mmCIF file of C-alpha atoms in Angstrom:
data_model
loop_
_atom_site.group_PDB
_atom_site.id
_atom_site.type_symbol
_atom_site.label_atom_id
_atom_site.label_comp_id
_atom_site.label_asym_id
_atom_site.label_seq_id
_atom_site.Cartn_x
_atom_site.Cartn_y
_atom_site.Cartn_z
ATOM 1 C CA UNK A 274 0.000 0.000 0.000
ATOM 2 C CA UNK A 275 1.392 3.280 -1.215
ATOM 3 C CA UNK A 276 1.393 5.727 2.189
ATOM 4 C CA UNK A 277 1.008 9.699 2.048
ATOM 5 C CA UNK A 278 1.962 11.917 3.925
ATOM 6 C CA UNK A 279 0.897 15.725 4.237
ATOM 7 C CA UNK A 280 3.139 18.814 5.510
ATOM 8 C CA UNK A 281 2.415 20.878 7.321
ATOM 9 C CA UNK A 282 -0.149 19.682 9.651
ATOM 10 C CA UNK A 283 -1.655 23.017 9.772
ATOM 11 C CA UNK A 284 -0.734 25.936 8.297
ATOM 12 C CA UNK A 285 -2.036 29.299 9.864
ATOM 13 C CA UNK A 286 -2.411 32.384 7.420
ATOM 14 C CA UNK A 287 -4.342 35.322 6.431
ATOM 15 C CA UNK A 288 -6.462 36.226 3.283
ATOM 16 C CA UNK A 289 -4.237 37.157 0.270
ATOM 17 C CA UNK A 290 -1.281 34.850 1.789
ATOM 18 C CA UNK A 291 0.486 32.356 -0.594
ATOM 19 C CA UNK A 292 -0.320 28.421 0.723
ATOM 20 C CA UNK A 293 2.545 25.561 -0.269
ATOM 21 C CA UNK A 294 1.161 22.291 0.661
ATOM 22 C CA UNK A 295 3.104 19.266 0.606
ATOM 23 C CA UNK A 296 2.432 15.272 -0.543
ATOM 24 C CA UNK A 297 5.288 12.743 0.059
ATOM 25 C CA UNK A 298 4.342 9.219 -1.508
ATOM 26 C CA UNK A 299 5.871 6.483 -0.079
ATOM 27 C CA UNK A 300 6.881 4.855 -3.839
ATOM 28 C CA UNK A 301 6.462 6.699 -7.172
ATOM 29 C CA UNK A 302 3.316 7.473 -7.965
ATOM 30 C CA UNK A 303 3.472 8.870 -11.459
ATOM 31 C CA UNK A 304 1.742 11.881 -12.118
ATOM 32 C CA UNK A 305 -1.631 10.011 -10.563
ATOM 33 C CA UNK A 306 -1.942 12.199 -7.704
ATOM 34 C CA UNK A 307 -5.013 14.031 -6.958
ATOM 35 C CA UNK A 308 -5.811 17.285 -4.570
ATOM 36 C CA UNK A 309 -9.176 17.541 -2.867
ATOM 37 C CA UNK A 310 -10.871 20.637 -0.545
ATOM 38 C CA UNK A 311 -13.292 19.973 2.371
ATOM 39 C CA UNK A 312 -14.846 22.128 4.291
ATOM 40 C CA UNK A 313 -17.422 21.389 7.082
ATOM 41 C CA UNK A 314 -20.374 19.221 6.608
ATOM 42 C CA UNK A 315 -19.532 19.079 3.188
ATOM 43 C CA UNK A 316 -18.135 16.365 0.714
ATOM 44 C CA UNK A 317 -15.014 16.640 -0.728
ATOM 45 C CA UNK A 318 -14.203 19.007 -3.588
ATOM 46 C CA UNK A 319 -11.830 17.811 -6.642
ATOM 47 C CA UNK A 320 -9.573 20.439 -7.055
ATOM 48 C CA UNK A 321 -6.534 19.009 -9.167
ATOM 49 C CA UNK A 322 -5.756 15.580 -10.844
ATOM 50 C CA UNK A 323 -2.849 14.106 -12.488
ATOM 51 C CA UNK A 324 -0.467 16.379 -10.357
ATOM 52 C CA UNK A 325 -1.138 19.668 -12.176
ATOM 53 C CA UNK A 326 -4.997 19.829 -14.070
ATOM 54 C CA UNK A 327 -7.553 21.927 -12.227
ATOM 55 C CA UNK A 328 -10.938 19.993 -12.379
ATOM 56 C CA UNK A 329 -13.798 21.926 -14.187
ATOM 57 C CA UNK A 330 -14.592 25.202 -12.284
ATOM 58 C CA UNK A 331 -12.015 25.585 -10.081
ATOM 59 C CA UNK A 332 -10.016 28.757 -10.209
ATOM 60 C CA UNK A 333 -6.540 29.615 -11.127
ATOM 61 C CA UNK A 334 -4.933 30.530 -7.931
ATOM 62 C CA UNK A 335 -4.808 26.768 -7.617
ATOM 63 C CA UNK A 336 -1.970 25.503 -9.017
ATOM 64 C CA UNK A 337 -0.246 21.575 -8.423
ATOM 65 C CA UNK A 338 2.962 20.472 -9.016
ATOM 66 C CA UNK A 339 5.668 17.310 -8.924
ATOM 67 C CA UNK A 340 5.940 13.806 -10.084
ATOM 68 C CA UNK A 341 7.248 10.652 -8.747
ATOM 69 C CA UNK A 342 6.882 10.703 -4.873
ATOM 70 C CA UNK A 343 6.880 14.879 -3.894
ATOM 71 C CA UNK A 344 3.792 16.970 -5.168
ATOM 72 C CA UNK A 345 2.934 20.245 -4.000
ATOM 73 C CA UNK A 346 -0.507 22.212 -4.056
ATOM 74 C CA UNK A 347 0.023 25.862 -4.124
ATOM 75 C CA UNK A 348 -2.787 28.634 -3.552
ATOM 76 C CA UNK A 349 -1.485 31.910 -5.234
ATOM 77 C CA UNK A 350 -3.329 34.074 -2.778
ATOM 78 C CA UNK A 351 -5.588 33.049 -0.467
ATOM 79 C CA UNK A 352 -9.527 33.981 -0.747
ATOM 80 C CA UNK A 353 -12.048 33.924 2.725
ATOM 81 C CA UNK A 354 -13.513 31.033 0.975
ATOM 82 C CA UNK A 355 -10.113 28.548 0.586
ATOM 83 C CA UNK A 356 -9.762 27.991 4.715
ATOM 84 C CA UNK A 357 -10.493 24.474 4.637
ATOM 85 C CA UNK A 358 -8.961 20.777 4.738
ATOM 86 C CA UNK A 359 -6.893 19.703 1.327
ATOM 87 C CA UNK A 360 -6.070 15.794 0.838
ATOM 88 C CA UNK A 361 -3.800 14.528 -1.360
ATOM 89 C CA UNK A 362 -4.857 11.244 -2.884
ATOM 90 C CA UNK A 363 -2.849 8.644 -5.051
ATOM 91 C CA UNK A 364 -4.247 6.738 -7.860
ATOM 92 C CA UNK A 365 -1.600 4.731 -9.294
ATOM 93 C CA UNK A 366 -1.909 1.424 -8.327
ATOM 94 C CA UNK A 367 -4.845 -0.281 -5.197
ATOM 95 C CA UNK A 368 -6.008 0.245 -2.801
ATOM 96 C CA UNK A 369 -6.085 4.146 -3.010
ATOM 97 C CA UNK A 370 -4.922 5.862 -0.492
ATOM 98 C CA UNK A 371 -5.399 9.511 0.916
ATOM 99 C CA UNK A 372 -2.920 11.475 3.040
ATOM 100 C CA UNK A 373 -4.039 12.703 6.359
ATOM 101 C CA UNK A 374 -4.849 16.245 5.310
ATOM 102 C CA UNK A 375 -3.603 19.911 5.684
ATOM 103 C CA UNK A 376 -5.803 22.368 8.026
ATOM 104 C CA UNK A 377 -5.717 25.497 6.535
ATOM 105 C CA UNK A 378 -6.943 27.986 8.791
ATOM 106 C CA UNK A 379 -7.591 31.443 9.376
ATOM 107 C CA UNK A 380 -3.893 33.194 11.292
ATOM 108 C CA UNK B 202 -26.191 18.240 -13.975
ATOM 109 C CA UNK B 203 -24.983 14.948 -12.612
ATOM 110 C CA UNK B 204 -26.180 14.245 -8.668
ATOM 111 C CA UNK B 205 -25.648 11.157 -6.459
ATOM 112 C CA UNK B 206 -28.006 10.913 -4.031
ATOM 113 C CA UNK B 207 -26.434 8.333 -0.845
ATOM 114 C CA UNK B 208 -29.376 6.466 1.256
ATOM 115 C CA UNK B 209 -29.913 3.700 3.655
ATOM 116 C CA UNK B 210 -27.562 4.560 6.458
ATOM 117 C CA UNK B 211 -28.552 3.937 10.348
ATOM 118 C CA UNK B 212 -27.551 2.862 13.358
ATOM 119 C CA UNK B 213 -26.842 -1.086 13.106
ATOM 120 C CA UNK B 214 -25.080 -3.912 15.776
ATOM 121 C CA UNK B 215 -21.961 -4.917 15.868
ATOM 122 C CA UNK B 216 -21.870 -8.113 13.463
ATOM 123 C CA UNK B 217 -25.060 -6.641 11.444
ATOM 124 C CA UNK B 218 -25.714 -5.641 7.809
ATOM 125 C CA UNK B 219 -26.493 -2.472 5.776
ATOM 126 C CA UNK B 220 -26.979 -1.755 2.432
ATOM 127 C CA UNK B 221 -26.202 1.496 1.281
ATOM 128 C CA UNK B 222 -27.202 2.990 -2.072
ATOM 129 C CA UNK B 223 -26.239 5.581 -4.178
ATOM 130 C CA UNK B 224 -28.695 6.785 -6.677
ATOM 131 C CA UNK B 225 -27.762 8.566 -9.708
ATOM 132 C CA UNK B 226 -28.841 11.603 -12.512
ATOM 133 C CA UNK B 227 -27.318 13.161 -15.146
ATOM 134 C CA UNK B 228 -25.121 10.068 -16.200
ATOM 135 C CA UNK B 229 -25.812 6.206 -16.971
ATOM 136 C CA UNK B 230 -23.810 4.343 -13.673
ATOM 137 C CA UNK B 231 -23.550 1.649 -16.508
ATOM 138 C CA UNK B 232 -21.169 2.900 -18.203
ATOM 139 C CA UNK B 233 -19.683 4.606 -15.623
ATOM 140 C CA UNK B 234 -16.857 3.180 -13.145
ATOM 141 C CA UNK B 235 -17.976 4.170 -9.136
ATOM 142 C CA UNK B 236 -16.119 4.499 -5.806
ATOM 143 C CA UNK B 237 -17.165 4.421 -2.071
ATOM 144 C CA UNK B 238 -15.680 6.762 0.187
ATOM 145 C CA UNK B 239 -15.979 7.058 3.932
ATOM 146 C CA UNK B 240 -14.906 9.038 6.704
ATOM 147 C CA UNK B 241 -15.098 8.039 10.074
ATOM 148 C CA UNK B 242 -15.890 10.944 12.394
ATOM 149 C CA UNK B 243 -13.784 14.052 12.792
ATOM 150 C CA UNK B 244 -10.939 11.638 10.522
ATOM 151 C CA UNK B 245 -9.644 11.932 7.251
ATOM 152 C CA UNK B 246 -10.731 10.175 4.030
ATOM 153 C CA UNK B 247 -10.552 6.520 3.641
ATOM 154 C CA UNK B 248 -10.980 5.372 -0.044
ATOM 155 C CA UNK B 249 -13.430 1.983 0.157
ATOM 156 C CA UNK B 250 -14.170 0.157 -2.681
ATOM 157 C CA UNK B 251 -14.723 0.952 -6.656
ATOM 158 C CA UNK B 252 -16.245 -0.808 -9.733
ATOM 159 C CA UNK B 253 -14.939 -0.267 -13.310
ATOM 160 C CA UNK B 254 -16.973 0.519 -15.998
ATOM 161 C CA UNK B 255 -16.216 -3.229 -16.899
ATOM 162 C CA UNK B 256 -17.440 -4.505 -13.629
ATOM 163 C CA UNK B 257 -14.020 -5.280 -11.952
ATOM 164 C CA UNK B 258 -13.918 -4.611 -7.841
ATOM 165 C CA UNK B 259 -11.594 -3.216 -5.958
ATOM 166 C CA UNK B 260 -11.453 -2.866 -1.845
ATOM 167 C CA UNK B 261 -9.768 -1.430 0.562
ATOM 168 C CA UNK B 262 -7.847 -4.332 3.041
ATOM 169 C CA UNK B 263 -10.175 -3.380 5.653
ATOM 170 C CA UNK B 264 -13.715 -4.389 4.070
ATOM 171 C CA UNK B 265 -12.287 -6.980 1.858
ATOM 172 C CA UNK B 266 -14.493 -10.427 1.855
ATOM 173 C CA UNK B 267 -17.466 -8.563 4.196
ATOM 174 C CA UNK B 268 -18.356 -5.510 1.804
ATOM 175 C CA UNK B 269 -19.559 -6.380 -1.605
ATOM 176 C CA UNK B 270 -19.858 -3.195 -4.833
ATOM 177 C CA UNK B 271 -22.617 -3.688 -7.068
ATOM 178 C CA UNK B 272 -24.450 -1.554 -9.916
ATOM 179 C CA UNK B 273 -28.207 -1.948 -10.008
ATOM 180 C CA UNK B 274 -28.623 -1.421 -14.075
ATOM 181 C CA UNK B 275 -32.895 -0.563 -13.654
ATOM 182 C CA UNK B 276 -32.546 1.458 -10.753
ATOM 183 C CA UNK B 277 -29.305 3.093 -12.441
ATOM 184 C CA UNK B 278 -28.068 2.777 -9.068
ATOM 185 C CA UNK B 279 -24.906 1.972 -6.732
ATOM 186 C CA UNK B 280 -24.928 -0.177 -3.898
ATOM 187 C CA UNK B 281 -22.118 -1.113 -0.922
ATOM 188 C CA UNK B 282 -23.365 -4.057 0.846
ATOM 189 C CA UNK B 283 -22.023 -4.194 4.078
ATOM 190 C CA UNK B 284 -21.433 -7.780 6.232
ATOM 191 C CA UNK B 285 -20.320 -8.369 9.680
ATOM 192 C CA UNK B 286 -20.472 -4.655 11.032
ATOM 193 C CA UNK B 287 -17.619 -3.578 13.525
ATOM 194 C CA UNK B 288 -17.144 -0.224 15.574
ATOM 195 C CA UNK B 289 -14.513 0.920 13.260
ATOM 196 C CA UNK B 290 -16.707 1.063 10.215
ATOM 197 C CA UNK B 291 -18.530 3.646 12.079
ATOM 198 C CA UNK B 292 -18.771 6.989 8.927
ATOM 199 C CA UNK B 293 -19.670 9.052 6.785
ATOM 200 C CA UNK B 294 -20.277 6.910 3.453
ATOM 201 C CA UNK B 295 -19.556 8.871 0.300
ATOM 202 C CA UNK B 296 -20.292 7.769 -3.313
ATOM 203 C CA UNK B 297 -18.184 9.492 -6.388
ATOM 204 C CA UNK B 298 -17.775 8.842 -9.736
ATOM 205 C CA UNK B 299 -14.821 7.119 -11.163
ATOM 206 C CA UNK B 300 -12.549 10.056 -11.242
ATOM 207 C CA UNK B 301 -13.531 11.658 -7.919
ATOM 208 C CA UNK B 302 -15.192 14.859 -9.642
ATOM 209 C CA UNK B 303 -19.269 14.259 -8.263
ATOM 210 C CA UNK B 304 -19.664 13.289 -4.861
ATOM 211 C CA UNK B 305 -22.578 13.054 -3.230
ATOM 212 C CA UNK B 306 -23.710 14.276 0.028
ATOM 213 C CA UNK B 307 -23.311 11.388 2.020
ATOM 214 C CA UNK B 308 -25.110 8.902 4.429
ATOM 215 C CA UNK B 309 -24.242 8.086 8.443
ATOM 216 C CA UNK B 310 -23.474 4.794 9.508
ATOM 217 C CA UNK B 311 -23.183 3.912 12.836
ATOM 218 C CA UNK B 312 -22.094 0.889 14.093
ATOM 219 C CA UNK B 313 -23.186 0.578 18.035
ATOM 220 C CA UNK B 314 -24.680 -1.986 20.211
#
């Protein structure tokens, strides 16, 4: 099983900040890595597959990055709206697997 | 405008059995491969079990040989049935197409004597 893990745990920062998340793999993973939102109550949002395509709709201050085992999610500048948990998911070989998650939250 | 509409979650025993179902518009499920999704409360995501357009099955370690994937082709449908119930299984159940972009809202399991 291909593990992922997610840096930082949390990352505290204010609206128009820049956000680097991270996604270690465990074995190369290709470019099948996925990035998903969540907020509250609410399912979770496809934001970018294949390491670097944004998913219909969602808007260009998210950006992904990396191949192999090291990926990166960056949002350019941070809107009220983006405060939320992002996963990392790999889909290169079963079972899937999602990291643990990055809080971002309001500094 | 494709929705997925989860049902049939409840409280259940330890050792009991739930169907789940996830009920589909805007796209034909039979041509269309499916995951389950769950998330055990205040946790992260925990990828379940998936059927390929083609009707191949995949599952995570932990369900493997008591949850079973299944398309019902009239009801244009998805179903996770779920055998021999424990605590941990306790979540959120979340259906999503085959490439993660439509989720639906969700249904509660609980797993509790």
């Amino acid at each position: 099983e291909i593990v992922l893990t997610q840096s930082p745990a949390t990352l505290s920062l204010s609206p128009g900040e820049r956000a680097t998340l991270s996604c270690r793999a465990s074995q190369s993973v290709s470019s099948y890595l996925a990035w998903y939102q969540q907020k509250p109550g609410q399912a979770p949002r496809l934001l970018i597959y294949d390491a670097s395509n944004r998913a219909t709709g969602i808007p260009a201050r998210f950006s992904g990055s990396g191949s192999g085992t090291d990926f990166t999610l960056t949002i350019s500048s941070l809107e009220p709206e983006d405060f939320a948990i992002y996963y990392c998911q790999q889909r290169s070989s079963w079972p899937l697997t999602f990291g643990p998650g990055t809080t971002v939250d309001i500094k | 405008e494709v929705q997925l509409v989860e049902s049939g979650g409840g409280l259940v025993q330890p050792g009991g059995s739930l169907k789940l179902s996830c009920a589909a518009s805007g796209l034909s499920l039979s041509s269309q491969s499916m995951n389950w999704v769950r998330q055990a409360p205040g946790k992260g995501l925990e990828w379940v079990s998936h059927i390929s357009s083609s009707s191949s099955t995949y599952y995570a370690d932990s369900v493997k040989g008591r949850f079973t994937i299944s398309r019902d082709y009239a009801k244009n449908s998805l179903s996770l049935q779920m055998n021999s119930l424990r605590d941990e299984d306790t979540a959120v159940y979340y259906c999503a197409r085959g490439a993660f972009d439509n989720w639906g809202q969700g249904t509660l399991v609980i797993v509790s004597s």
